[in-house]
Amino acid sequence: MDIGVWMSAEVLEHKLHARQEHNTEQAWNLSRWPTGFTQEGEHRLFVASNGSWQGYFTLSPEALFNPNDQSAPFTLLFDTRNWTTIPPVPVKRFRGFTYKVPGANSARSPVASE
């Protein structure tokens, strides 16, 4: 399952800088749980920034749930060392997350976002 999120250039830079830190794990909070993430297999968090898709992180099979956080109770975890850059694909800014993401490799064709 692949989902995409929009990050500001500063947030993406912060996430990528974490590759150099002792703890390379980072998190992304969501207001709702993406369907399909309970299935087996690799799950990816695609990142759009500065008007295009930039790449993706492979998500950890573990996630967090905080019922006391009413605005974003779900937290996806990823190791920043597995960042994979993709050729930029134009996308309009969006909120939340989307299932419409570009292919993770050249064998897949890009899909425009909402």
C-alpha positions as CSV (number, residue, x, y, z in Angstrom):
1,M,0.0,0.0,0.0
2,D,1.3,3.4,-0.9
3,I,0.1,6.8,0.3
4,G,1.3,10.3,-0.3
5,V,1.6,13.3,1.9
6,W,2.6,16.9,1.3
7,M,5.6,18.3,3.3
8,S,7.0,21.7,3.3
9,A,10.5,21.9,2.0
10,E,11.7,22.6,5.5
11,V,10.0,19.6,7.0
12,L,11.3,17.3,4.2
13,E,14.8,18.7,4.8
14,H,14.5,18.0,8.5
15,K,13.4,14.4,7.8
16,L,16.3,13.9,5.4
17,H,18.8,15.4,7.8
18,A,17.7,12.8,10.4
19,R,19.6,10.2,8.3
20,Q,22.8,11.6,9.9
21,E,21.5,11.5,13.5
22,H,21.9,8.7,16.0
23,N,18.2,7.9,15.8
24,T,17.2,7.8,12.2
25,E,13.5,7.0,12.8
26,Q,11.0,9.7,12.1
27,A,7.2,9.9,12.3
28,W,4.3,11.3,10.3
29,N,0.9,11.9,12.1
30,L,-2.5,11.3,10.4
31,S,-6.0,12.2,11.4
32,R,-7.4,8.9,10.0
33,W,-5.9,5.5,9.4
34,P,-5.2,4.6,5.7
35,T,-7.1,1.5,4.5
36,G,-4.9,-1.3,3.3
37,F,-2.1,-0.8,5.8
38,T,-3.1,-4.0,7.7
39,Q,-2.3,-6.1,4.7
40,E,1.1,-7.9,4.3
41,G,3.8,-6.4,2.2
42,E,5.8,-3.2,1.8
43,H,4.1,0.1,2.5
44,R,5.5,3.4,1.3
45,L,5.0,7.0,2.3
46,F,5.5,9.2,-0.9
47,V,6.4,12.8,-0.3
48,A,5.3,15.8,-2.4
49,S,7.1,19.1,-1.9
50,N,7.7,22.2,-3.9
51,G,5.1,21.3,-6.5
52,S,6.3,17.7,-7.3
53,W,6.6,14.2,-5.9
54,Q,10.2,13.9,-4.5
55,G,10.5,10.3,-3.4
56,Y,9.4,7.9,-0.7
57,F,10.2,6.3,2.7
58,T,9.5,2.7,3.3
59,L,7.2,2.5,6.3
60,S,7.8,0.5,9.4
61,P,5.4,-2.4,10.0
62,E,4.7,-0.8,13.4
63,A,2.6,2.3,13.9
64,L,1.4,4.2,16.9
65,F,-2.1,5.1,18.1
66,N,-2.8,7.8,20.7
67,P,-6.6,8.0,21.4
68,N,-5.9,11.2,23.4
69,D,-4.8,13.1,20.3
70,Q,-8.1,13.9,18.7
71,S,-6.5,15.8,15.7
72,A,-4.0,13.2,14.6
73,P,-4.2,10.0,16.6
74,F,-2.3,7.8,14.1
75,T,1.5,7.9,13.6
76,L,3.4,6.2,10.8
77,L,7.0,5.4,11.5
78,F,9.9,5.2,9.0
79,D,13.7,5.0,9.0
80,T,15.0,8.0,7.1
81,R,18.0,5.9,5.8
82,N,15.6,4.2,3.3
83,W,14.7,7.4,1.5
84,T,14.4,6.8,-2.3
85,T,14.4,9.7,-4.7
86,I,12.2,9.5,-7.8
87,P,12.1,11.6,-10.9
88,P,9.9,14.6,-10.1
89,V,6.3,14.3,-11.0
90,P,4.2,17.6,-10.9
91,V,1.5,17.6,-8.3
92,K,-0.8,20.3,-6.9
93,R,-0.6,20.9,-3.1
94,F,-3.1,18.8,-1.1
95,R,-4.1,18.3,2.5
96,G,-4.1,15.0,4.5
97,F,-3.0,12.1,2.4
98,T,-3.8,10.6,-1.0
99,Y,-3.6,7.1,-2.5
100,K,-2.8,8.7,-5.9
101,V,1.0,8.5,-6.0
102,P,3.6,8.1,-8.7
103,G,5.1,4.7,-9.3
104,A,7.9,3.7,-7.0
105,N,10.1,2.6,-10.0
106,S,10.4,3.1,-13.7
107,A,8.2,0.0,-14.4
108,R,5.2,1.9,-13.0
109,S,3.7,4.9,-14.7
110,P,3.1,8.1,-12.7
111,V,-0.4,8.9,-11.5
112,A,-1.5,12.5,-10.9
113,S,-2.6,13.4,-7.5
114,E,-5.9,14.9,-6.4
